[in-house]
Amino acid sequence: ASARCRVPANAPPGAYALAATAGSRTDWNGRAVYVRESFPDTYRIAHVAGSAITAARGAADGAFGRAIEALNEAGPAFAVITGDLTREGTADQFRRFLELLDTCAFPTFVCAGPRDHQNGLYESTFGTSPEVFSFGADAFLTFDSTGAGVPDDRGAQPGGIYRARRAIRPARWSVGFTYRYGPDLPMRTQIALFVDDPLDALIVQATVPGDLDAVPWGRIPVISAPPAGQGAFRLIELAPRRILPAPPDTAPGR
C-alpha cells in the first residue's frame, strides 16, 4: 500500500514525524519528512557502508553509533547506508538498526546487502528496489546488486532500473548507490546505468573484482567507503561542476 501527503506551505524548516492510521492500527515514523527553505548548489552527502548490526548491542552497534555521532556534527544533506545493514537480517536486528538510524539528525536512505536478505524481511521493512529520490537539482538511485536480491535478465528489477534511470535523466547530477559493482550484474542493468544513460558516479561498499576505480562501461567513476563496523564513512561534495569525494573518515572511539 502507498499514500501521499502534502506538507503545509507555512511549515517551518526541520524534521517532522509522519503517522499513518488504518483501522485501529497506527504506524509512526519520527523522521519521515524534512522541510528546507531552499536547496544549495553545493552540498555534502554521506555514504556509510556495512553496519552489520546485531541485536546484542555489540561492537558493530558501537562503531555505527560513533559514525552517526560524527556525521551529526558534520551535518551532511543526507546519508545513504549500503548493506550489509545487519548481520543475519532478523527482525530484532532490523529493529536495532532502525533504533540507531533514528539518532541521525539528517535524512537517511538504505540499500540492502546479501546478509539483509537471509530471512526475507528486508522488503517488508524498507520496501523494494530500485528507489529514486532527489535533492535540489540532483537525483539519486539506489538498487540491489546482491546475489539474493537480483533476478536475472528475465526478472523485473532490470526493467525497474531502466525506468528509474530514465526518470532521473534530466537531473544536474545522477548518482547511483548499491552494495557493490561487479561484471556479474544483469546485462540489462549495466546497459541502462552505464551505456544508454550513464550515471555520473556510482557509490558502493565494495567492487568486484579487486579495487576498481571506475566501471569499465564508459569509465563511470566508482566511489567506495570502508565498512561502518570500523566506525568509517565517506563525505562526498556535489557542486555545479564536480562530484568530489573526501578521503574515508573514521569516527574516534568514544
C-alpha atoms as a printed R data frame, in Angstrom:
    type eleno elety resid chain resno      x       y       z
1   ATOM     1    CA   ALA     A     1  0.000   0.000   0.000
2   ATOM     2    CA   SER     A     2  1.100   3.578  -0.576
3   ATOM     3    CA   ALA     A     3 -0.187   7.039   0.235
4   ATOM     4    CA   ARG     A     4  0.651  10.685  -0.427
5   ATOM     5    CA   CYS     A     5  0.644  13.616   1.960
6   ATOM     6    CA   ARG     A     6  1.092  17.356   1.457
7   ATOM     7    CA   VAL     A     7  3.377  19.460   3.646
8   ATOM     8    CA   PRO     A     8  1.613  22.705   4.698
9   ATOM     9    CA   ALA     A     9  3.043  25.702   2.852
10  ATOM    10    CA   ASN     A    10  3.877  27.538   6.093
11  ATOM    11    CA   ALA     A    11  5.678  24.625   7.810
12  ATOM    12    CA   PRO     A    12  8.954  25.871   9.392
13  ATOM    13    CA   PRO     A    13 12.186  24.107   8.331
14  ATOM    14    CA   GLY     A    14 13.073  20.987  10.283
15  ATOM    15    CA   ALA     A    15 12.218  17.310  10.745
16  ATOM    16    CA   TYR     A    16  8.635  16.105  11.112
17  ATOM    17    CA   ALA     A    17  7.021  12.840  12.125
18  ATOM    18    CA   LEU     A    18  4.508  11.089   9.906
19  ATOM    19    CA   ALA     A    19  1.693   8.928  11.263
20  ATOM    20    CA   ALA     A    20 -0.447   6.619   9.117
21  ATOM    21    CA   THR     A    21 -3.624   5.100  10.571
22  ATOM    22    CA   ALA     A    22 -5.604   2.221   9.124
23  ATOM    23    CA   GLY     A    23 -8.479   0.975  11.249
24  ATOM    24    CA   SER     A    24 -7.212   0.532  14.792
25  ATOM    25    CA   ARG     A    25 -3.503   0.458  13.839
26  ATOM    26    CA   THR     A    26 -1.158   3.442  13.559
27  ATOM    27    CA   ASP     A    27  2.375   3.392  12.141
28  ATOM    28    CA   TRP     A    28  4.565   6.316  13.232
29  ATOM    29    CA   ASN     A    29  7.913   7.454  11.804
30  ATOM    30    CA   GLY     A    30  9.680  10.215  13.693
31  ATOM    31    CA   ARG     A    31 11.986  11.265  10.812
32  ATOM    32    CA   ALA     A    32  9.726  10.857   7.803
33  ATOM    33    CA   VAL     A    33  9.679  14.431   6.454
34  ATOM    34    CA   TYR     A    34 12.376  17.110   6.297
35  ATOM    35    CA   VAL     A    35 11.427  20.650   5.311
36  ATOM    36    CA   ARG     A    36 14.044  23.053   3.893
37  ATOM    37    CA   GLU     A    37 13.798  26.691   2.883
38  ATOM    38    CA   SER     A    38 15.956  26.096  -0.211
39  ATOM    39    CA   PHE     A    39 18.438  23.688  -1.805
40  ATOM    40    CA   PRO     A    40 22.095  24.772  -2.075
41  ATOM    41    CA   ASP     A    41 24.089  24.475  -5.301
42  ATOM    42    CA   THR     A    42 26.996  22.919  -3.354
43  ATOM    43    CA   TYR     A    43 26.500  20.473  -0.507
44  ATOM    44    CA   ARG     A    44 27.856  17.278   1.034
45  ATOM    45    CA   ILE     A    45 26.282  13.850   1.284
46  ATOM    46    CA   ALA     A    46 27.476  10.886   3.355
47  ATOM    47    CA   HIS     A    47 27.988   7.228   2.486
48  ATOM    48    CA   VAL     A    48 28.031   4.689   5.323
49  ATOM    49    CA   ALA     A    49 28.706   1.056   4.389
50  ATOM    50    CA   GLY     A    50 28.318  -2.319   6.062
51  ATOM    51    CA   SER     A    51 26.996  -1.501   9.545
52  ATOM    52    CA   ALA     A    52 26.304  -5.256  10.121
53  ATOM    53    CA   ILE     A    53 24.134  -4.630  13.180
54  ATOM    54    CA   THR     A    54 23.325  -7.436  15.616
55  ATOM    55    CA   ALA     A    55 20.555  -7.437  18.217
56  ATOM    56    CA   ALA     A    56 23.015  -7.762  21.102
57  ATOM    57    CA   ARG     A    57 24.351  -4.169  21.144
58  ATOM    58    CA   GLY     A    58 27.853  -5.341  20.336
59  ATOM    59    CA   ALA     A    59 30.944  -3.762  18.792
60  ATOM    60    CA   ALA     A    60 29.307  -3.168  15.396
61  ATOM    61    CA   ASP     A    61 26.497  -1.212  17.039
62  ATOM    62    CA   GLY     A    62 29.021   0.953  18.868
63  ATOM    63    CA   ALA     A    63 31.065   1.650  15.739
64  ATOM    64    CA   PHE     A    64 27.965   2.522  13.711
65  ATOM    65    CA   GLY     A    65 26.743   4.751  16.535
66  ATOM    66    CA   ARG     A    66 30.071   6.605  16.595
67  ATOM    67    CA   ALA     A    67 29.890   7.119  12.837
68  ATOM    68    CA   ILE     A    68 26.412   8.611  13.237
69  ATOM    69    CA   GLU     A    69 27.621  10.920  16.023
70  ATOM    70    CA   ALA     A    70 30.467  12.148  13.836
71  ATOM    71    CA   LEU     A    71 28.097  12.721  10.917
72  ATOM    72    CA   ASN     A    72 25.629  14.582  13.124
73  ATOM    73    CA   GLU     A    73 28.470  17.003  13.801
74  ATOM    74    CA   ALA     A    74 29.475  17.162  10.113
75  ATOM    75    CA   GLY     A    75 25.918  17.922   9.006
76  ATOM    76    CA   PRO     A    76 25.547  16.255   5.577
77  ATOM    77    CA   ALA     A    77 22.461  16.989   3.491
78  ATOM    78    CA   PHE     A    78 21.592  13.282   3.787
79  ATOM    79    CA   ALA     A    79 23.252   9.875   4.114
80  ATOM    80    CA   VAL     A    80 22.883   6.592   2.255
81  ATOM    81    CA   ILE     A    81 23.670   3.427   4.215
82  ATOM    82    CA   THR     A    82 24.511   0.483   1.978
83  ATOM    83    CA   GLY     A    83 24.399  -3.123   3.196
84  ATOM    84    CA   ASP     A    84 25.107  -5.241   4.943
85  ATOM    85    CA   LEU     A    85 22.845  -3.291   7.293
86  ATOM    86    CA   THR     A    86 22.530  -6.294   9.621
87  ATOM    87    CA   ARG     A    87 24.449  -9.453  10.435
88  ATOM    88    CA   GLU     A    88 21.709 -12.004   9.630
89  ATOM    89    CA   GLY     A    89 18.664  -9.974   8.545
90  ATOM    90    CA   THR     A    90 16.497 -10.923  11.546
91  ATOM    91    CA   ALA     A    91 13.566  -8.856  12.807
92  ATOM    92    CA   ASP     A    92 15.429  -7.964  16.021
93  ATOM    93    CA   GLN     A    93 18.484  -6.834  14.079
94  ATOM    94    CA   PHE     A    94 16.393  -4.639  11.777
95  ATOM    95    CA   ARG     A    95 14.670  -3.114  14.829
96  ATOM    96    CA   ARG     A    96 18.062  -2.371  16.406
97  ATOM    97    CA   PHE     A    97 19.325  -0.876  13.135
98  ATOM    98    CA   LEU     A    98 16.281   1.419  12.985
99  ATOM    99    CA   GLU     A    99 16.833   2.478  16.607
100 ATOM   100    CA   LEU     A   100 20.344   3.611  15.718
101 ATOM   101    CA   LEU     A   101 19.214   5.179  12.450
102 ATOM   102    CA   ASP     A   102 16.706   7.301  14.351
103 ATOM   103    CA   THR     A   103 19.591   9.049  16.134
104 ATOM   104    CA   CYS     A   104 20.568  10.677  12.808
105 ATOM   105    CA   ALA     A   105 19.929  14.428  12.583
106 ATOM   106    CA   PHE     A   106 19.633  14.247   8.775
107 ATOM   107    CA   PRO     A   107 17.595  12.270   6.210
108 ATOM   108    CA   THR     A   108 18.716   8.706   5.531
109 ATOM   109    CA   PHE     A   109 18.229   6.155   2.757
110 ATOM   110    CA   VAL     A   110 19.225   2.480   2.761
111 ATOM   111    CA   CYS     A   111 20.293  -0.192   0.284
112 ATOM   112    CA   ALA     A   112 20.466  -3.930   1.024
113 ATOM   113    CA   GLY     A   113 23.482  -6.214   1.206
114 ATOM   114    CA   PRO     A   114 23.394 -10.030   0.917
115 ATOM   115    CA   ARG     A   115 23.085 -10.645   4.659
116 ATOM   116    CA   ASP     A   116 19.954  -8.480   4.807
117 ATOM   117    CA   HIS     A   117 18.058 -10.983   2.632
118 ATOM   118    CA   GLN     A   118 18.741 -14.077   4.736
119 ATOM   119    CA   ASN     A   119 15.308 -14.134   6.395
120 ATOM   120    CA   GLY     A   120 13.270 -12.425   3.678
121 ATOM   121    CA   LEU     A   121 12.416  -9.409   5.858
122 ATOM   122    CA   TYR     A   122 14.248  -6.595   4.076
123 ATOM   123    CA   GLU     A   123 11.452  -5.731   1.613
124 ATOM   124    CA   SER     A   124  8.739  -5.698   4.308
125 ATOM   125    CA   THR     A   125 10.936  -3.413   6.426
126 ATOM   126    CA   PHE     A   126 12.251  -0.977   3.817
127 ATOM   127    CA   GLY     A   127 10.382  -1.612   0.567
128 ATOM   128    CA   THR     A   128 11.502  -2.847  -2.821
129 ATOM   129    CA   SER     A   129 14.373  -1.835  -5.097
130 ATOM   130    CA   PRO     A   130 15.072   0.349  -7.024
131 ATOM   131    CA   GLU     A   131 14.329   3.631  -5.230
132 ATOM   132    CA   VAL     A   132 14.802   7.135  -6.626
133 ATOM   133    CA   PHE     A   133 14.890  10.442  -4.761
134 ATOM   134    CA   SER     A   134 16.098  13.957  -5.451
135 ATOM   135    CA   PHE     A   135 17.843  16.768  -3.616
136 ATOM   136    CA   GLY     A   136 17.599  20.124  -5.341
137 ATOM   137    CA   ALA     A   137 18.854  19.804  -8.921
138 ATOM   138    CA   ASP     A   138 20.386  16.346  -8.373
139 ATOM   139    CA   ALA     A   139 18.851  12.864  -8.396
140 ATOM   140    CA   PHE     A   140 19.851   9.589  -6.784
141 ATOM   141    CA   LEU     A   141 19.102   5.926  -7.426
142 ATOM   142    CA   THR     A   142 19.549   3.022  -5.006
143 ATOM   143    CA   PHE     A   143 19.376  -0.507  -6.370
144 ATOM   144    CA   ASP     A   144 20.018  -4.022  -5.100
145 ATOM   145    CA   SER     A   145 23.121  -5.701  -6.502
146 ATOM   146    CA   THR     A   146 23.299  -8.618  -4.071
147 ATOM   147    CA   GLY     A   147 23.112 -12.204  -5.226
148 ATOM   148    CA   ALA     A   148 19.943 -12.908  -3.242
149 ATOM   149    CA   GLY     A   149 18.121  -9.816  -4.420
150 ATOM   150    CA   VAL     A   150 18.997  -9.567  -8.116
151 ATOM   151    CA   PRO     A   151 16.920 -11.557 -10.587
152 ATOM   152    CA   ASP     A   152 18.420 -12.459 -13.935
153 ATOM   153    CA   ASP     A   153 17.716 -10.501 -17.107
154 ATOM   154    CA   ARG     A   154 14.252 -12.071 -17.352
155 ATOM   155    CA   GLY     A   155 13.273 -10.665 -13.951
156 ATOM   156    CA   ALA     A   156 11.531  -7.420 -13.057
157 ATOM   157    CA   GLN     A   157 14.383  -5.436 -11.489
158 ATOM   158    CA   PRO     A   158 16.365  -4.553 -14.662
159 ATOM   159    CA   GLY     A   159 13.197  -3.093 -16.177
160 ATOM   160    CA   GLY     A   160 12.546  -1.147 -12.989
161 ATOM   161    CA   ILE     A   161 16.097   0.201 -13.033
162 ATOM   162    CA   TYR     A   162 15.681   1.249 -16.672
163 ATOM   163    CA   ARG     A   163 12.504   3.200 -15.828
164 ATOM   164    CA   ALA     A   164 14.086   4.740 -12.722
165 ATOM   165    CA   ARG     A   165 17.184   5.822 -14.654
166 ATOM   166    CA   ARG     A   166 15.052   7.443 -17.351
167 ATOM   167    CA   ALA     A   167 13.009   9.251 -14.695
168 ATOM   168    CA   ILE     A   168 16.076  10.982 -13.216
169 ATOM   169    CA   ARG     A   169 17.770  11.680 -16.536
170 ATOM   170    CA   PRO     A   170 17.057  15.482 -16.508
171 ATOM   171    CA   ALA     A   171 18.948  15.979 -13.205
172 ATOM   172    CA   ARG     A   172 22.152  18.009 -12.961
173 ATOM   173    CA   TRP     A   173 23.967  15.004 -11.441
174 ATOM   174    CA   SER     A   174 22.641  11.434 -11.470
175 ATOM   175    CA   VAL     A   175 24.284   9.275  -8.799
176 ATOM   176    CA   GLY     A   176 23.747   5.580  -8.085
177 ATOM   177    CA   PHE     A   177 24.169   3.717  -4.794
178 ATOM   178    CA   THR     A   178 24.408  -0.051  -4.394
179 ATOM   179    CA   TYR     A   179 26.089  -2.755  -2.322
180 ATOM   180    CA   ARG     A   180 28.782  -3.499  -4.884
181 ATOM   181    CA   TYR     A   181 29.704  -3.293  -8.535
182 ATOM   182    CA   GLY     A   182 30.751  -6.421 -10.437
183 ATOM   183    CA   PRO     A   183 30.666  -7.687 -14.012
184 ATOM   184    CA   ASP     A   184 28.060 -10.269 -12.946
185 ATOM   185    CA   LEU     A   185 25.366  -7.603 -12.656
186 ATOM   186    CA   PRO     A   186 22.498  -8.378 -15.071
187 ATOM   187    CA   MET     A   187 23.449  -7.097 -18.511
188 ATOM   188    CA   ARG     A   188 20.259  -5.052 -18.884
189 ATOM   189    CA   THR     A   189 21.075  -3.288 -15.614
190 ATOM   190    CA   GLN     A   190 24.591  -2.468 -16.785
191 ATOM   191    CA   ILE     A   191 23.374  -1.169 -20.145
192 ATOM   192    CA   ALA     A   192 20.699   1.024 -18.502
193 ATOM   193    CA   LEU     A   193 23.077   2.571 -15.958
194 ATOM   194    CA   PHE     A   194 26.408   2.662 -17.745
195 ATOM   195    CA   VAL     A   195 25.714   2.703 -21.507
196 ATOM   196    CA   ASP     A   196 22.317   4.079 -22.582
197 ATOM   197    CA   ASP     A   197 22.182   6.834 -19.936
198 ATOM   198    CA   PRO     A   198 25.450   6.644 -17.983
199 ATOM   199    CA   LEU     A   199 25.364   7.660 -14.342
200 ATOM   200    CA   ASP     A   200 27.696  10.452 -13.316
201 ATOM   201    CA   ALA     A   201 29.012   8.372 -10.393
202 ATOM   202    CA   LEU     A   202 28.409   5.001  -8.713
203 ATOM   203    CA   ILE     A   203 28.806   4.807  -4.923
204 ATOM   204    CA   VAL     A   204 29.335   1.334  -3.459
205 ATOM   205    CA   GLN     A   205 30.622  -0.555  -0.436
206 ATOM   206    CA   ALA     A   206 32.851  -2.877  -2.437
207 ATOM   207    CA   THR     A   207 33.826  -3.582  -6.031
208 ATOM   208    CA   VAL     A   208 34.353  -6.935  -7.700
209 ATOM   209    CA   PRO     A   209 36.922  -7.905  -8.822
210 ATOM   210    CA   GLY     A   210 39.657  -6.031  -6.986
211 ATOM   211    CA   ASP     A   211 39.629  -2.343  -6.224
212 ATOM   212    CA   LEU     A   212 38.212  -0.832  -9.407
213 ATOM   213    CA   ASP     A   213 38.163   2.946  -9.552
214 ATOM   214    CA   ALA     A   214 35.696   3.063 -12.455
215 ATOM   215    CA   VAL     A   215 33.071   0.955 -14.187
216 ATOM   216    CA   PRO     A   216 34.650  -0.268 -17.458
217 ATOM   217    CA   TRP     A   217 31.492   0.659 -19.364
218 ATOM   218    CA   GLY     A   218 32.182   4.299 -20.239
219 ATOM   219    CA   ARG     A   219 34.524   4.656 -17.246
220 ATOM   220    CA   ILE     A   220 31.846   5.719 -14.741
221 ATOM   221    CA   PRO     A   221 33.731   6.698 -11.550
222 ATOM   222    CA   VAL     A   222 33.261   4.375  -8.566
223 ATOM   223    CA   ILE     A   223 33.405   5.790  -5.012
224 ATOM   224    CA   SER     A   224 33.542   3.376  -2.060
225 ATOM   225    CA   ALA     A   225 33.769   3.543   1.730
226 ATOM   226    CA   PRO     A   226 35.211   1.146   4.322
227 ATOM   227    CA   PRO     A   227 32.743  -0.814   6.491
228 ATOM   228    CA   ALA     A   228 30.928   1.149   9.181
229 ATOM   229    CA   GLY     A   229 31.824  -1.694  11.540
230 ATOM   230    CA   GLN     A   230 35.093   0.221  11.826
231 ATOM   231    CA   GLY     A   231 33.222   3.476  12.545
232 ATOM   232    CA   ALA     A   232 34.011   4.602   8.991
233 ATOM   233    CA   PHE     A   233 32.151   6.759   6.488
234 ATOM   234    CA   ARG     A   234 32.835   8.977   3.485
235 ATOM   235    CA   LEU     A   235 31.639  12.505   2.715
236 ATOM   236    CA   ILE     A   236 31.099  13.461  -0.928
237 ATOM   237    CA   GLU     A   237 30.688  17.030  -2.182
238 ATOM   238    CA   LEU     A   238 28.336  17.793  -5.052
239 ATOM   239    CA   ALA     A   239 28.937  21.139  -6.748
240 ATOM   240    CA   PRO     A   240 27.876  22.651 -10.089
241 ATOM   241    CA   ARG     A   241 30.948  21.296 -11.918
242 ATOM   242    CA   ARG     A   242 32.207  18.377  -9.862
243 ATOM   243    CA   ILE     A   243 31.480  15.411  -7.624
244 ATOM   244    CA   LEU     A   244 34.363  15.327  -5.167
245 ATOM   245    CA   PRO     A   245 34.771  12.502  -2.609
246 ATOM   246    CA   ALA     A   246 36.717  13.286   0.548
247 ATOM   247    CA   PRO     A   247 39.085  10.610   1.885
248 ATOM   248    CA   PRO     A   248 37.301   7.989   4.017
249 ATOM   249    CA   ASP     A   249 36.984   9.114   7.626
250 ATOM   250    CA   THR     A   250 36.717   7.162  10.855
251 ATOM   251    CA   ALA     A   251 34.942   8.386  13.934
252 ATOM   252    CA   PRO     A   252 37.161   8.472  17.040
253 ATOM   253    CA   GLY     A   253 36.390   5.970  19.793
254 ATOM   254    CA   ARG     A   254 34.052   7.405  22.432
